[in-house]
C-alpha positions as protocol buffer text, in pm:
chain_id: "A"
residue {
  index: 1
  type: GLY
  ca { x: 11034 y: 12524 z: 11062 }
}
residue {
  index: 2
  type: MET
  ca { x: 10965 y: 12198 z: 11248 }
}
residue {
  index: 3
  type: ALA
  ca { x: 10625 y: 12148 z: 11113 }
}
residue {
  index: 4
  type: ALA
  ca { x: 10732 y: 12167 z: 10765 }
}
residue {
  index: 5
  type: SER
  ca { x: 11062 y: 11926 z: 10863 }
}
residue {
  index: 6
  type: ILE
  ca { x: 10827 y: 11655 z: 10990 }
}
residue {
  index: 7
  type: ARG
  ca { x: 10583 y: 11665 z: 10706 }
}
residue {
  index: 8
  type: ALA
  ca { x: 10841 y: 11610 z: 10518 }
}
residue {
  index: 9
  type: ALA
  ca { x: 10968 y: 11330 z: 10658 }
}
residue {
  index: 10
  type: THR
  ca { x: 10974 y: 11040 z: 10455 }
}
residue {
  index: 11
  type: ASP
  ca { x: 11207 y: 10808 z: 10718 }
}
residue {
  index: 12
  type: SER
  ca { x: 11128 y: 10765 z: 11124 }
}
residue {
  index: 13
  type: GLU
  ca { x: 11288 y: 11036 z: 11224 }
}
residue {
  index: 14
  type: THR
  ca { x: 11385 y: 11269 z: 11612 }
}
residue {
  index: 15
  type: PHE
  ca { x: 11278 y: 11595 z: 11676 }
}
residue {
  index: 16
  type: ASP
  ca { x: 11428 y: 11735 z: 12007 }
}
residue {
  index: 17
  type: LEU
  ca { x: 11138 y: 11994 z: 12212 }
}
residue {
  index: 18
  type: ALA
  ca { x: 11449 y: 12154 z: 12411 }
}
residue {
  index: 19
  type: GLY
  ca { x: 11330 y: 12539 z: 12400 }
}
residue {
  index: 20
  type: HIS
  ca { x: 10972 y: 12483 z: 12303 }
}
residue {
  index: 21
  type: ASP
  ca { x: 10725 y: 12609 z: 12504 }
}
residue {
  index: 22
  type: ALA
  ca { x: 10335 y: 12486 z: 12548 }
}
residue {
  index: 23
  type: SER
  ca { x: 10258 y: 12763 z: 12238 }
}
residue {
  index: 24
  type: ASN
  ca { x: 10500 y: 12643 z: 12005 }
}
residue {
  index: 25
  type: ILE
  ca { x: 10455 y: 12288 z: 12044 }
}
residue {
  index: 26
  type: ASN
  ca { x: 10072 y: 12271 z: 12000 }
}
residue {
  index: 27
  type: GLN
  ca { x: 10148 y: 12496 z: 11699 }
}
residue {
  index: 28
  type: THR
  ca { x: 10396 y: 12234 z: 11564 }
}
residue {
  index: 29
  type: ILE
  ca { x: 10184 y: 11938 z: 11643 }
}
residue {
  index: 30
  type: SER
  ca { x: 9844 y: 12098 z: 11502 }
}
residue {
  index: 31
  type: ASP
  ca { x: 10038 y: 12221 z: 11165 }
}
residue {
  index: 32
  type: ALA
  ca { x: 10238 y: 11892 z: 11133 }
}
residue {
  index: 33
  type: PHE
  ca { x: 9979 y: 11620 z: 11219 }
}
residue {
  index: 34
  type: SER
  ca { x: 9628 y: 11777 z: 11072 }
}
residue {
  index: 35
  type: GLN
  ca { x: 9640 y: 11643 z: 10769 }
}
residue {
  index: 36
  type: PRO
  ca { x: 9724 y: 11248 z: 10658 }
}
residue {
  index: 37
  type: PHE
  ca { x: 10068 y: 11202 z: 10548 }
}
residue {
  index: 38
  type: HIS
  ca { x: 10139 y: 11120 z: 10197 }
}
residue {
  index: 39
  type: LEU
  ca { x: 10369 y: 10833 z: 10210 }
}
residue {
  index: 40
  type: ASP
  ca { x: 10346 y: 10407 z: 10164 }
}
residue {
  index: 41
  type: GLN
  ca { x: 10497 y: 10283 z: 10423 }
}
residue {
  index: 42
  type: MET
  ca { x: 10430 y: 10383 z: 10842 }
}
residue {
  index: 43
  type: ILE
  ca { x: 10735 y: 10617 z: 10992 }
}
residue {
  index: 44
  type: ARG
  ca { x: 10841 y: 10697 z: 11305 }
}
residue {
  index: 45
  type: VAL
  ca { x: 10809 y: 11029 z: 11434 }
}
residue {
  index: 46
  type: THR
  ca { x: 10978 y: 11060 z: 11800 }
}
residue {
  index: 47
  type: PHE
  ca { x: 10956 y: 11381 z: 12019 }
}
residue {
  index: 48
  type: VAL
  ca { x: 11218 y: 11448 z: 12285 }
}
residue {
  index: 49
  type: THR
  ca { x: 11037 y: 11614 z: 12525 }
}
residue {
  index: 50
  type: GLY
  ca { x: 11237 y: 11577 z: 12888 }
}
residue {
  index: 51
  type: ALA
  ca { x: 11556 y: 11481 z: 13010 }
}
residue {
  index: 52
  type: GLY
  ca { x: 11718 y: 11387 z: 13321 }
}
residue {
  index: 53
  type: LYS
  ca { x: 11869 y: 11611 z: 13576 }
}
residue {
  index: 54
  type: LEU
  ca { x: 12199 y: 11756 z: 13361 }
}
residue {
  index: 55
  type: ALA
  ca { x: 11920 y: 11819 z: 13058 }
}
residue {
  index: 56
  type: ARG
  ca { x: 11622 y: 11891 z: 13230 }
}
residue {
  index: 57
  type: GLN
  ca { x: 11548 y: 12271 z: 13277 }
}
residue {
  index: 58
  type: LYS
  ca { x: 11602 y: 12251 z: 12860 }
}
residue {
  index: 59
  type: TYR
  ca { x: 11249 y: 12138 z: 12808 }
}
residue {
  index: 60
  type: ASP
  ca { x: 10929 y: 12268 z: 12931 }
}
residue {
  index: 61
  type: ASP
  ca { x: 10764 y: 12102 z: 13232 }
}
residue {
  index: 62
  type: LYS
  ca { x: 10498 y: 12017 z: 13062 }
}
residue {
  index: 63
  type: ALA
  ca { x: 10604 y: 11905 z: 12713 }
}
residue {
  index: 64
  type: MET
  ca { x: 10481 y: 11592 z: 12755 }
}
residue {
  index: 65
  type: GLN
  ca { x: 10154 y: 11645 z: 12823 }
}
residue {
  index: 66
  type: THR
  ca { x: 10124 y: 11973 z: 12563 }
}
residue {
  index: 67
  type: LEU
  ca { x: 10245 y: 11707 z: 12304 }
}
residue {
  index: 68
  type: THR
  ca { x: 10017 y: 11472 z: 12341 }
}
residue {
  index: 69
  type: SER
  ca { x: 9703 y: 11671 z: 12423 }
}
residue {
  index: 70
  type: ALA
  ca { x: 9747 y: 11872 z: 12074 }
}
residue {
  index: 71
  type: LEU
  ca { x: 9735 y: 11518 z: 11906 }
}
residue {
  index: 72
  type: ARG
  ca { x: 9426 y: 11378 z: 12140 }
}
residue {
  index: 73
  type: LYS
  ca { x: 9232 y: 11710 z: 11972 }
}
residue {
  index: 74
  type: LEU
  ca { x: 9365 y: 11593 z: 11632 }
}
residue {
  index: 75
  type: ASN
  ca { x: 9213 y: 11239 z: 11714 }
}
residue {
  index: 76
  type: TYR
  ca { x: 9509 y: 11054 z: 11801 }
}
residue {
  index: 77
  type: VAL
  ca { x: 9490 y: 10754 z: 12011 }
}
residue {
  index: 78
  type: ASP
  ca { x: 9738 y: 10671 z: 12296 }
}
residue {
  index: 79
  type: ASP
  ca { x: 9870 y: 10298 z: 12195 }
}
residue {
  index: 80
  type: ARG
  ca { x: 10106 y: 10144 z: 12442 }
}
residue {
  index: 81
  type: GLY
  ca { x: 10121 y: 9868 z: 12119 }
}
residue {
  index: 82
  type: ALA
  ca { x: 10195 y: 10055 z: 11894 }
}
residue {
  index: 83
  type: SER
  ca { x: 10436 y: 9982 z: 11626 }
}
residue {
  index: 84
  type: CYS
  ca { x: 10576 y: 10116 z: 11273 }
}
residue {
  index: 85
  type: ALA
  ca { x: 10283 y: 9944 z: 11126 }
}
residue {
  index: 86
  type: ASN
  ca { x: 10076 y: 10115 z: 10851 }
}
residue {
  index: 87
  type: GLU
  ca { x: 9792 y: 9976 z: 11047 }
}
residue {
  index: 88
  type: CYS
  ca { x: 9894 y: 10200 z: 11351 }
}
residue {
  index: 89
  type: GLY
  ca { x: 9831 y: 10549 z: 11162 }
}
residue {
  index: 90
  type: GLY
  ca { x: 9707 y: 10816 z: 11380 }
}
residue {
  index: 91
  type: CYS
  ca { x: 9845 y: 10616 z: 11759 }
}
residue {
  index: 92
  type: TYR
  ca { x: 10112 y: 10776 z: 11925 }
}
residue {
  index: 93
  type: LYS
  ca { x: 10314 y: 10683 z: 12249 }
}
residue {
  index: 94
  type: THR
  ca { x: 10471 y: 10788 z: 12549 }
}
residue {
  index: 95
  type: GLN
  ca { x: 10797 y: 10607 z: 12650 }
}
residue {
  index: 96
  type: HIS
  ca { x: 11134 y: 10636 z: 12909 }
}
residue {
  index: 97
  type: ASP
  ca { x: 11468 y: 10577 z: 12783 }
}
residue {
  index: 98
  type: THR
  ca { x: 11604 y: 10476 z: 13024 }
}
residue {
  index: 99
  type: GLY
  ca { x: 12009 y: 10478 z: 12873 }
}
residue {
  index: 100
  type: LYS
  ca { x: 11998 y: 10806 z: 12713 }
}
residue {
  index: 101
  type: ASN
  ca { x: 11778 y: 10906 z: 13036 }
}
residue {
  index: 102
  type: LEU
  ca { x: 11535 y: 11082 z: 12765 }
}
residue {
  index: 103
  type: PHE
  ca { x: 11151 y: 11120 z: 12797 }
}
residue {
  index: 104
  type: THR
  ca { x: 10981 y: 11076 z: 12426 }
}
residue {
  index: 105
  type: VAL
  ca { x: 10669 y: 11088 z: 12207 }
}
residue {
  index: 106
  type: VAL
  ca { x: 10647 y: 10860 z: 11991 }
}
residue {
  index: 107
  type: VAL
  ca { x: 10425 y: 10937 z: 11708 }
}
residue {
  index: 108
  type: PHE
  ca { x: 10267 y: 10714 z: 11363 }
}
residue {
  index: 109
  type: PRO
  ca { x: 10090 y: 10962 z: 11173 }
}
residue {
  index: 110
  type: LYS
  ca { x: 9811 y: 10923 z: 10986 }
}
residue {
  index: 111
  type: LEU
  ca { x: 9800 y: 10830 z: 10640 }
}
residue {
  index: 112
  type: VAL
  ca { x: 9643 y: 10933 z: 10307 }
}
residue {
  index: 113
  type: GLN
  ca { x: 9429 y: 10630 z: 10250 }
}
residue {
  index: 114
  type: GLU
  ca { x: 9402 y: 10475 z: 9892 }
}
residue {
  index: 115
  type: GLY
  ca { x: 9146 y: 10700 z: 9714 }
}
residue {
  index: 116
  type: GLU
  ca { x: 9193 y: 11003 z: 9934 }
}
residue {
  index: 117
  type: ASP
  ca { x: 9416 y: 11179 z: 9755 }
}
residue {
  index: 118
  type: GLY
  ca { x: 9227 y: 11173 z: 9416 }
}
residue {
  index: 119
  type: GLY
  ca { x: 9354 y: 10865 z: 9212 }
}
residue {
  index: 120
  type: ALA
  ca { x: 9132 y: 10676 z: 8951 }
}
residue {
  index: 121
  type: GLY
  ca { x: 8846 y: 10651 z: 9087 }
}
residue {
  index: 122
  type: GLY
  ca { x: 8696 y: 10513 z: 8812 }
}
residue {
  index: 123
  type: ALA
  ca { x: 8645 y: 10065 z: 8844 }
}
residue {
  index: 124
  type: SER
  ca { x: 8733 y: 9973 z: 8490 }
}
residue {
  index: 125
  type: SER
  ca { x: 8956 y: 9770 z: 8557 }
}
residue {
  index: 126
  type: SER
  ca { x: 8832 y: 9384 z: 8629 }
}
residue {
  index: 127
  type: SER
  ca { x: 9102 y: 9258 z: 8808 }
}
residue {
  index: 128
  type: PRO
  ca { x: 9023 y: 9128 z: 9193 }
}
residue {
  index: 129
  type: ALA
  ca { x: 9219 y: 9340 z: 9369 }
}
residue {
  index: 130
  type: GLU
  ca { x: 9038 y: 9618 z: 9265 }
}
residue {
  index: 131
  type: GLU
  ca { x: 8729 y: 9506 z: 9213 }
}
residue {
  index: 132
  type: TYR
  ca { x: 8672 y: 9397 z: 9598 }
}
residue {
  index: 133
  type: PRO
  ca { x: 8765 y: 9542 z: 9927 }
}
residue {
  index: 134
  type: MET
  ca { x: 9017 y: 9220 z: 10048 }
}
residue {
  index: 135
  type: TYR
  ca { x: 9318 y: 9153 z: 9803 }
}
residue {
  index: 136
  type: PHE
  ca { x: 9377 y: 8851 z: 9578 }
}
residue {
  index: 137
  type: PRO
  ca { x: 9517 y: 8608 z: 9595 }
}
residue {
  index: 138
  type: LEU
  ca { x: 9570 y: 8634 z: 10045 }
}
residue {
  index: 139
  type: ALA
  ca { x: 9972 y: 8571 z: 10056 }
}
residue {
  index: 140
  type: GLU
  ca { x: 10014 y: 8272 z: 10317 }
}
residue {
  index: 141
  type: GLY
  ca { x: 10137 y: 8384 z: 10670 }
}
residue {
  index: 142
  type: THR
  ca { x: 10024 y: 8723 z: 10661 }
}
residue {
  index: 143
  type: PRO
  ca { x: 9787 y: 8919 z: 10911 }
}
residue {
  index: 144
  type: GLU
  ca { x: 9546 y: 8849 z: 10691 }
}
residue {
  index: 145
  type: HIS
  ca { x: 9577 y: 8557 z: 10574 }
}
residue {
  index: 146
  type: ILE
  ca { x: 9596 y: 8400 z: 10955 }
}
residue {
  index: 147
  type: ILE
  ca { x: 9275 y: 8581 z: 11042 }
}
residue {
  index: 148
  type: LEU
  ca { x: 9069 y: 8434 z: 10773 }
}
residue {
  index: 149
  type: VAL
  ca { x: 9182 y: 8082 z: 10791 }
}
residue {
  index: 150
  type: ALA
  ca { x: 9196 y: 8036 z: 11116 }
}
residue {
  index: 151
  type: SER
  ca { x: 8891 y: 7811 z: 11289 }
}
residue {
  index: 152
  type: GLU
  ca { x: 8629 y: 7963 z: 11509 }
}
residue {
  index: 153
  type: GLU
  ca { x: 8810 y: 7714 z: 11745 }
}
residue {
  index: 154
  type: VAL
  ca { x: 9189 y: 7876 z: 11740 }
}
residue {
  index: 155
  type: PHE
  ca { x: 9029 y: 8212 z: 11648 }
}
residue {
  index: 156
  type: ALA
  ca { x: 8893 y: 8247 z: 11978 }
}
residue {
  index: 157
  type: LYS
  ca { x: 9150 y: 8092 z: 12156 }
}
residue {
  index: 158
  type: ASN
  ca { x: 9417 y: 8333 z: 12017 }
}
residue {
  index: 159
  type: ALA
  ca { x: 9264 y: 8632 z: 11945 }
}
residue {
  index: 160
  type: LEU
  ca { x: 9314 y: 8831 z: 12272 }
}
residue {
  index: 161
  type: GLY
  ca { x: 9680 y: 8692 z: 12191 }
}
residue {
  index: 162
  type: MET
  ca { x: 9758 y: 8817 z: 11837 }
}
residue {
  index: 163
  type: CYS
  ca { x: 9587 y: 9095 z: 11911 }
}
residue {
  index: 164
  type: PRO
  ca { x: 9641 y: 9307 z: 12248 }
}
residue {
  index: 165
  type: SER
  ca { x: 9647 y: 9691 z: 12114 }
}
residue {
  index: 166
  type: TRP
  ca { x: 9370 y: 9845 z: 12007 }
}
residue {
  index: 167
  type: SER
  ca { x: 9519 y: 9939 z: 11677 }
}
residue {
  index: 168
  type: GLU
  ca { x: 9576 y: 9567 z: 11608 }
}
residue {
  index: 169
  type: LYS
  ca { x: 9216 y: 9480 z: 11726 }
}
residue {
  index: 170
  type: LYS
  ca { x: 9051 y: 9765 z: 11461 }
}
residue {
  index: 171
  type: PHE
  ca { x: 9301 y: 9631 z: 11198 }
}
residue {
  index: 172
  type: CYS
  ca { x: 9102 y: 9257 z: 11306 }
}
residue {
  index: 173
  type: THR
  ca { x: 8822 y: 9374 z: 11242 }
}
residue {
  index: 174
  type: GLU
  ca { x: 8850 y: 9581 z: 10920 }
}
residue {
  index: 175
  type: VAL
  ca { x: 8976 y: 9265 z: 10765 }
}
residue {
  index: 176
  type: LEU
  ca { x: 8679 y: 9033 z: 10904 }
}
residue {
  index: 177
  type: LYS
  ca { x: 8452 y: 9361 z: 10741 }
}
residue {
  index: 178
  type: ALA
  ca { x: 8610 y: 9314 z: 10404 }
}
residue {
  index: 179
  type: ALA
  ca { x: 8606 y: 8987 z: 10386 }
}
residue {
  index: 180
  type: VAL
  ca { x: 8248 y: 8931 z: 10488 }
}
residue {
  index: 181
  type: GLU
  ca { x: 8212 y: 9202 z: 10203 }
}
residue {
  index: 182
  type: THR
  ca { x: 8409 y: 9048 z: 9946 }
}
residue {
  index: 183
  type: VAL
  ca { x: 8229 y: 8725 z: 10044 }
}
residue {
  index: 184
  type: GLU
  ca { x: 7873 y: 8930 z: 9958 }
}
residue {
  index: 185
  type: LYS
  ca { x: 8007 y: 9087 z: 9644 }
}
residue {
  index: 186
  type: MET
  ca { x: 8083 y: 8743 z: 9524 }
}
residue {
  index: 187
  type: ASP
  ca { x: 7810 y: 8610 z: 9577 }
}
residue {
  index: 188
  type: ALA
  ca { x: 7571 y: 8844 z: 9434 }
}
residue {
  index: 189
  type: LYS
  ca { x: 7758 y: 8805 z: 9107 }
}
residue {
  index: 190
  type: LEU
  ca { x: 7705 y: 8448 z: 9151 }
}
residue {
  index: 191
  type: MET
  ca { x: 7321 y: 8480 z: 9153 }
}
């Protein structure tokens, strides 16, 4: 069914919930999003949950509410600023496409994190990318680079503007934690 099609998606796709009732929506969302997706890049899964006057009767009155409730039960977070970036995995947002007069819920699925899928766990390699939490060298202009090279003053002034959404703040925090962990590991080696 639809859950299998969602799980099989490798690119951003749109699914129409016309004719689906609340129990069907709950089951589909549970089946599709209870496990992380095995993808390298984030995809956008869009659900059409309602429409304007001409097509309104095709959709369950509570389709959007049912869908977002099912996602929250799976620990997905409503994030208006979510985008098709890996850091936004586990987020969703509701939208109204005024051009097509459609109501949609856009889901950014959770992705399998490195090491979760039973990959090689033994760290026998000595490459810095595998030995430390941060990847080396940092590519100039990447979000990680910008966060880590900013002076305290610049960071304090720009952090709110650069990280308006919850997922971006979470990403920033993870970068800072990984950097601290990396410096501590390097310090320990020097001692």
